[in-house]
Amino acid sequence: MNVNWSKYIQTTEELYRSRDMRFNEQNKEIWLNVIGAKSGDNILEIGCAGGVFCHKLKQYVPNISITGVDLDFAHIEYAKAKSKETGVQFINADATSLPFGDNLFDLCYSYTVSEHIPHEPFFKEQYRVLKNGGRIVVLSVRKNLCVKNIATNISETEQGLIEKAWSNAGENPFASNLGIYEMDEHDYPKQLEKYGFKDVNVNMFTIVDYAPDNYLISDEMAVEQINIQRMHSICSVQKALNINSGALSK
Ligand SMILES: C[S@@+](CC[C@H](N)C(=O)[O-])C[C@H]1O[C@@H](n2cnc3c(N)ncnc32)[C@H](O)[C@@H]1O
């Protein structure tokens, strides 16, 4: 039973709530436009984690069938528990060996997943399960536009704790693989064409992470934004302990 991602990298709830915030009411047209789900489509999400994108798409485009797959067992159990709708299913499976026949889906999409999986099986498998004329959407995040918050310099005590947590972190099976298949946007057409895809387009769009005091967001969103930050901190401690249980004192 593989729970590497949820145990060491990002817990299911961290992913669910932060993505829920990104795919919010104000940004929803951007996502719907870029994913391009159409009524009647049979859709597959690769690396769906707790399933927030599947839930959102089903909510906004009700007449679709959507399946989310993820290698992490805990992510998929969470996704199943959160699903009330029919027409949404979640399967614990490896993107490099999908448990589906050929020519089944109108659309395959993924968000921040292609960076972590070898290109050949990642693209070949989606090509295989897509119908003739089907579409693949590969969404990634370009980090260069982040603005560093200069007000939060890390203290020596904090730095010491981080170093202690990561010392002897040999247990983390992902540490050396994370993000190693990341591509520059110029590489996408070449790679996709190599695996049979045609008419490849590359687009960039911006999603703003609002600060809680931004006047454009509701009080409810502001509180959730603060709570998500708190949750990240708590989860970071838990993950540090999972990696190296002797790292931190109570
Ligand atoms: C950065 S997370 C993104 C999750 C989700 N797309 C989101 O944005 O919330 C990467 C996800 O890919 C999954 N993953 C990694 N390797 C995988 C594989 N070979 N097959 C299926 N899922 C995989 C991880 O378990 C994790 O849930």
Tab-separated table of C-alpha atoms and ligand atoms in Angstrom:
chain	number	residue	atom	x	y	z
A	1	MET	CA	0.000	0.000	0.000
A	2	ASN	CA	1.675	3.184	-1.232
A	3	VAL	CA	1.145	6.275	0.962
A	4	ASN	CA	4.442	7.992	0.196
A	5	TRP	CA	2.994	11.231	-1.073
A	6	SER	CA	0.498	11.810	1.709
A	7	LYS	CA	2.932	10.740	4.421
A	8	TYR	CA	6.069	12.573	3.339
A	9	ILE	CA	5.290	15.216	0.710
A	10	GLN	CA	1.799	16.728	0.909
A	11	THR	CA	-1.026	15.445	3.065
A	12	THR	CA	-4.351	14.894	1.312
A	13	GLU	CA	-6.059	17.693	3.167
A	14	GLU	CA	-3.297	20.181	2.403
A	15	LEU	CA	-3.703	19.466	-1.294
A	16	TYR	CA	-7.487	19.438	-1.171
A	17	ARG	CA	-7.926	22.732	0.636
A	18	SER	CA	-5.179	24.670	-1.148
A	19	ARG	CA	-6.462	23.537	-4.573
A	20	ASP	CA	-10.022	24.251	-3.538
A	21	MET	CA	-8.875	27.803	-2.888
A	22	ARG	CA	-7.180	28.079	-6.312
A	23	PHE	CA	-10.151	26.655	-8.229
A	24	ASN	CA	-12.483	29.080	-6.452
A	25	GLU	CA	-15.580	30.843	-7.702
A	26	GLN	CA	-13.579	33.873	-8.871
A	27	ASN	CA	-11.080	31.803	-10.869
A	28	LYS	CA	-13.413	29.099	-12.099
A	29	GLU	CA	-13.750	30.373	-15.700
A	30	ILE	CA	-9.951	30.221	-16.126
A	31	TRP	CA	-9.825	26.574	-15.066
A	32	LEU	CA	-12.897	25.535	-17.027
A	33	ASN	CA	-11.509	27.189	-20.109
A	34	VAL	CA	-8.074	25.623	-19.825
A	35	ILE	CA	-9.292	22.102	-18.990
A	36	GLY	CA	-12.072	22.347	-21.558
A	37	ALA	CA	-14.412	19.641	-20.217
A	38	LYS	CA	-17.517	19.400	-22.372
A	39	SER	CA	-20.940	18.107	-21.473
A	40	GLY	CA	-21.100	14.358	-22.191
A	41	ASP	CA	-17.309	13.851	-21.939
A	42	ASN	CA	-15.735	10.800	-20.339
A	43	ILE	CA	-12.772	12.288	-18.439
A	44	LEU	CA	-9.693	10.944	-16.659
A	45	GLU	CA	-7.620	12.903	-14.144
A	46	ILE	CA	-4.098	11.600	-13.555
A	47	GLY	CA	-2.697	12.129	-10.033
A	48	CYS	CA	-5.962	13.477	-8.622
A	49	ALA	CA	-4.901	13.273	-4.924
A	50	GLY	CA	-8.026	13.883	-2.785
A	51	GLY	CA	-10.097	14.544	-5.895
A	52	VAL	CA	-10.840	18.249	-5.557
A	53	PHE	CA	-10.575	18.963	-9.302
A	54	CYS	CA	-12.862	16.044	-10.148
A	55	HIS	CA	-15.406	17.301	-7.625
A	56	LYS	CA	-15.228	20.855	-8.965
A	57	LEU	CA	-15.511	19.834	-12.618
A	58	LYS	CA	-18.491	17.634	-11.881
A	59	GLN	CA	-20.113	20.501	-10.008
A	60	TYR	CA	-19.588	22.997	-12.849
A	61	VAL	CA	-20.132	20.621	-15.821
A	62	PRO	CA	-22.649	18.139	-14.371
A	63	ASN	CA	-23.172	15.943	-17.424
A	64	ILE	CA	-19.688	14.346	-17.441
A	65	SER	CA	-18.295	11.030	-16.251
A	66	ILE	CA	-15.040	11.543	-14.448
A	67	THR	CA	-12.444	9.152	-13.035
A	68	GLY	CA	-9.510	10.190	-10.853
A	69	VAL	CA	-6.470	7.953	-10.387
A	70	ASP	CA	-3.632	8.341	-7.925
A	71	LEU	CA	-0.801	6.119	-6.743
A	72	ASP	CA	-1.300	7.128	-3.116
A	73	PHE	CA	-3.816	4.900	-1.346
A	74	ALA	CA	-4.695	7.441	1.367
A	75	HIS	CA	-5.429	10.154	-1.217
A	76	ILE	CA	-7.869	7.865	-3.013
A	77	GLU	CA	-9.617	6.742	0.184
A	78	TYR	CA	-10.136	10.409	1.080
A	79	ALA	CA	-11.445	11.190	-2.429
A	80	LYS	CA	-13.924	8.323	-2.255
A	81	ALA	CA	-15.148	9.386	1.187
A	82	LYS	CA	-15.741	12.942	-0.087
A	83	SER	CA	-17.730	11.851	-3.144
A	84	LYS	CA	-21.475	11.863	-2.991
A	85	GLU	CA	-22.217	12.270	-6.711
A	86	THR	CA	-22.713	9.520	-9.250
A	87	GLY	CA	-20.521	9.766	-12.332
A	88	VAL	CA	-17.375	10.377	-10.254
A	89	GLN	CA	-15.075	7.489	-9.394
A	90	PHE	CA	-11.620	7.177	-7.892
A	91	ILE	CA	-9.119	4.376	-8.435
A	92	ASN	CA	-5.830	3.703	-6.695
A	93	ALA	CA	-3.599	3.173	-9.734
A	94	ASP	CA	-0.235	3.984	-11.281
A	95	ALA	CA	-0.220	6.482	-14.164
A	96	THR	CA	2.547	4.464	-15.822
A	97	SER	CA	0.278	1.425	-16.108
A	98	LEU	CA	-3.346	2.537	-16.234
A	99	PRO	CA	-5.992	-0.107	-15.453
A	100	PHE	CA	-8.127	0.783	-18.506
A	101	GLY	CA	-8.609	-0.518	-22.021
A	102	ASP	CA	-7.683	1.512	-25.116
A	103	ASN	CA	-9.734	4.383	-26.613
A	104	LEU	CA	-11.968	5.137	-23.628
A	105	PHE	CA	-11.638	8.800	-22.675
A	106	ASP	CA	-12.429	12.089	-24.437
A	107	LEU	CA	-10.071	14.034	-22.187
A	108	CYS	CA	-7.124	13.244	-19.888
A	109	TYR	CA	-5.758	16.003	-17.682
A	110	SER	CA	-3.319	16.403	-14.820
A	111	TYR	CA	-2.201	19.238	-12.576
A	112	THR	CA	1.330	19.341	-11.136
A	113	VAL	CA	1.891	15.629	-11.776
A	114	SER	CA	3.938	15.355	-15.007
A	115	GLU	CA	6.974	16.736	-13.133
A	116	HIS	CA	7.238	13.552	-11.064
A	117	ILE	CA	6.678	10.744	-13.588
A	118	PRO	CA	8.972	9.570	-16.419
A	119	HIS	CA	7.733	11.123	-19.698
A	120	GLU	CA	7.459	8.007	-21.803
A	121	PRO	CA	4.985	5.960	-19.712
A	122	PHE	CA	3.197	9.128	-18.574
A	123	PHE	CA	2.356	10.270	-22.131
A	124	LYS	CA	2.101	6.850	-23.808
A	125	GLU	CA	-0.459	5.574	-21.325
A	126	GLN	CA	-2.683	8.621	-21.728
A	127	TYR	CA	-2.389	8.398	-25.519
A	128	ARG	CA	-3.454	4.755	-25.333
A	129	VAL	CA	-6.575	5.313	-23.205
A	130	LEU	CA	-7.697	8.419	-25.141
A	131	LYS	CA	-10.211	8.047	-27.961
A	132	ASN	CA	-9.196	9.018	-31.472
A	133	GLY	CA	-9.418	12.786	-31.508
A	134	GLY	CA	-9.305	12.934	-27.683
A	135	ARG	CA	-7.415	15.660	-25.818
A	136	ILE	CA	-4.672	15.719	-23.211
A	137	VAL	CA	-4.204	18.727	-20.901
A	138	VAL	CA	-0.963	18.839	-18.922
A	139	LEU	CA	-1.015	21.572	-16.293
A	140	SER	CA	2.088	22.598	-14.455
A	141	VAL	CA	3.174	25.475	-12.238
A	142	ARG	CA	5.929	27.857	-13.176
A	143	LYS	CA	7.481	29.117	-9.981
A	144	ASN	CA	9.530	32.025	-11.282
A	145	LEU	CA	6.803	34.590	-10.704
A	146	CYS	CA	6.586	34.104	-6.919
A	147	VAL	CA	7.308	37.137	-4.792
A	148	LYS	CA	9.273	36.229	-1.690
A	149	ASN	CA	7.934	37.663	1.531
A	150	ILE	CA	10.920	39.532	2.936
A	151	ALA	CA	9.137	40.047	6.254
A	152	THR	CA	9.477	36.389	7.212
A	153	ASN	CA	13.187	35.829	7.541
A	154	ILE	CA	13.839	32.482	9.123
A	155	SER	CA	15.401	32.593	12.583
A	156	GLU	CA	18.490	30.624	13.582
A	157	THR	CA	16.360	28.458	15.874
A	158	GLU	CA	13.987	27.604	13.035
A	159	GLN	CA	16.865	26.916	10.656
A	160	GLY	CA	18.354	24.580	13.281
A	161	LEU	CA	15.056	22.700	13.604
A	162	ILE	CA	14.756	22.276	9.845
A	163	GLU	CA	18.273	20.920	9.559
A	164	LYS	CA	17.638	18.541	12.443
A	165	ALA	CA	14.407	17.297	10.877
A	166	TRP	CA	16.078	16.533	7.568
A	167	SER	CA	19.253	15.026	8.998
A	168	ASN	CA	19.379	11.278	8.324
A	169	ALA	CA	16.158	11.619	6.335
A	170	GLY	CA	16.992	8.440	4.470
A	171	GLU	CA	13.513	7.064	4.974
A	172	ASN	CA	11.911	9.467	2.507
A	173	PRO	CA	11.786	7.407	-0.694
A	174	PHE	CA	10.876	10.424	-2.805
A	175	ALA	CA	13.459	12.966	-1.731
A	176	SER	CA	15.682	12.505	-4.768
A	177	ASN	CA	12.892	12.043	-7.369
A	178	LEU	CA	10.644	14.988	-6.714
A	179	GLY	CA	10.226	17.229	-9.721
A	180	ILE	CA	13.014	15.624	-11.752
A	181	TYR	CA	10.865	15.327	-14.914
A	182	GLU	CA	9.871	18.987	-14.935
A	183	MET	CA	9.897	20.542	-18.413
A	184	ASP	CA	10.302	24.032	-19.706
A	185	GLU	CA	7.213	25.218	-21.630
A	186	HIS	CA	9.226	25.141	-24.874
A	187	ASP	CA	9.762	21.378	-24.458
A	188	TYR	CA	6.089	20.380	-24.368
A	189	PRO	CA	5.304	20.336	-28.123
A	190	LYS	CA	8.426	18.257	-28.888
A	191	GLN	CA	7.710	15.766	-26.109
A	192	LEU	CA	4.004	15.404	-26.844
A	193	GLU	CA	4.551	14.980	-30.577
A	194	LYS	CA	7.112	12.300	-29.824
A	195	TYR	CA	4.334	10.226	-28.246
A	196	GLY	CA	1.819	10.751	-31.066
A	197	PHE	CA	-0.092	13.879	-29.996
A	198	LYS	CA	-0.895	16.469	-32.674
A	199	ASP	CA	-1.909	20.153	-32.661
A	200	VAL	CA	-0.067	20.922	-29.424
A	201	ASN	CA	-0.639	24.363	-27.892
A	202	VAL	CA	1.197	25.903	-24.952
A	203	ASN	CA	-0.524	28.576	-22.866
A	204	MET	CA	0.270	30.380	-19.664
A	205	PHE	CA	-2.176	31.816	-17.162
A	206	THR	CA	-1.964	33.316	-13.710
A	207	ILE	CA	-3.825	32.327	-10.567
A	208	VAL	CA	-3.414	34.794	-7.735
A	209	ASP	CA	-3.012	33.513	-4.175
A	210	TYR	CA	-4.819	36.272	-2.303
A	211	ALA	CA	-3.525	37.511	1.039
A	212	PRO	CA	-6.249	37.256	3.712
A	213	ASP	CA	-6.549	41.055	3.989
A	214	ASN	CA	-7.158	41.557	0.252
A	215	TYR	CA	-10.392	43.520	-0.208
A	216	LEU	CA	-11.343	41.420	-3.241
A	217	ILE	CA	-12.011	38.280	-1.224
A	218	SER	CA	-14.821	37.412	1.158
A	219	ASP	CA	-14.350	37.072	4.937
A	220	GLU	CA	-14.988	33.352	4.536
A	221	MET	CA	-12.137	32.996	2.025
A	222	ALA	CA	-9.824	35.096	4.187
A	223	VAL	CA	-10.407	32.829	7.195
A	224	GLU	CA	-9.890	29.717	5.080
A	225	GLN	CA	-6.657	31.184	3.696
A	226	ILE	CA	-5.367	31.714	7.258
A	227	ASN	CA	-6.453	28.238	8.316
A	228	ILE	CA	-4.745	26.659	5.317
A	229	GLN	CA	-1.475	28.327	6.319
A	230	ARG	CA	-1.887	27.027	9.870
A	231	MET	CA	-2.625	23.556	8.570
A	232	HIS	CA	0.525	23.625	6.361
A	233	SER	CA	2.613	24.364	9.460
A	234	ILE	CA	1.078	21.552	11.478
A	235	CYS	CA	1.376	19.114	8.575
A	236	SER	CA	5.022	20.087	8.095
A	237	VAL	CA	5.774	19.027	11.644
A	238	GLN	CA	3.949	15.740	11.120
A	239	LYS	CA	5.833	15.043	7.878
A	240	ALA	CA	9.168	15.877	9.498
A	241	LEU	CA	8.336	13.324	12.205
A	242	ASN	CA	7.336	10.756	9.572
A	243	ILE	CA	10.669	11.231	7.837
A	244	ASN	CA	12.766	11.200	10.960
A	245	SER	CA	10.861	10.426	14.164
A	246	GLY	CA	13.762	11.483	16.391
A	247	ALA	CA	14.061	14.874	14.718
A	248	LEU	CA	11.875	17.006	16.916
A	249	SER	CA	11.038	17.024	20.586
A	250	LYS	CA	7.430	17.206	21.653
B	1	LIG	C1	1.830	17.631	-6.550
B	1	LIG	S1	0.654	16.353	-6.274
B	1	LIG	C2	-0.717	16.995	-7.219
B	1	LIG	C3	-2.023	16.385	-6.835
B	1	LIG	C4	-3.254	17.010	-7.481
B	1	LIG	N1	-3.162	16.995	-8.917
B	1	LIG	C5	-3.447	18.424	-6.962
B	1	LIG	O1	-3.043	19.361	-7.639
B	1	LIG	O2	-3.939	18.565	-5.849
B	1	LIG	C6	1.229	15.001	-7.281
B	1	LIG	C7	0.314	13.785	-7.223
B	1	LIG	O3	0.755	12.802	-8.165
B	1	LIG	C8	0.596	11.531	-7.572
B	1	LIG	N2	1.485	10.582	-8.267
B	1	LIG	C9	2.850	10.554	-8.247
B	1	LIG	N3	3.298	9.541	-9.018
B	1	LIG	C10	2.204	8.920	-9.534
B	1	LIG	C11	2.009	7.819	-10.403
B	1	LIG	N4	3.046	7.119	-10.908
B	1	LIG	N5	0.735	7.452	-10.713
B	1	LIG	C12	-0.323	8.136	-10.212
B	1	LIG	N6	-0.199	9.183	-9.396
B	1	LIG	C13	1.042	9.585	-9.054
B	1	LIG	C14	0.934	11.757	-6.119
B	1	LIG	O4	0.467	10.720	-5.274
B	1	LIG	C15	0.279	13.110	-5.864
B	1	LIG	O5	-1.045	12.963	-5.440
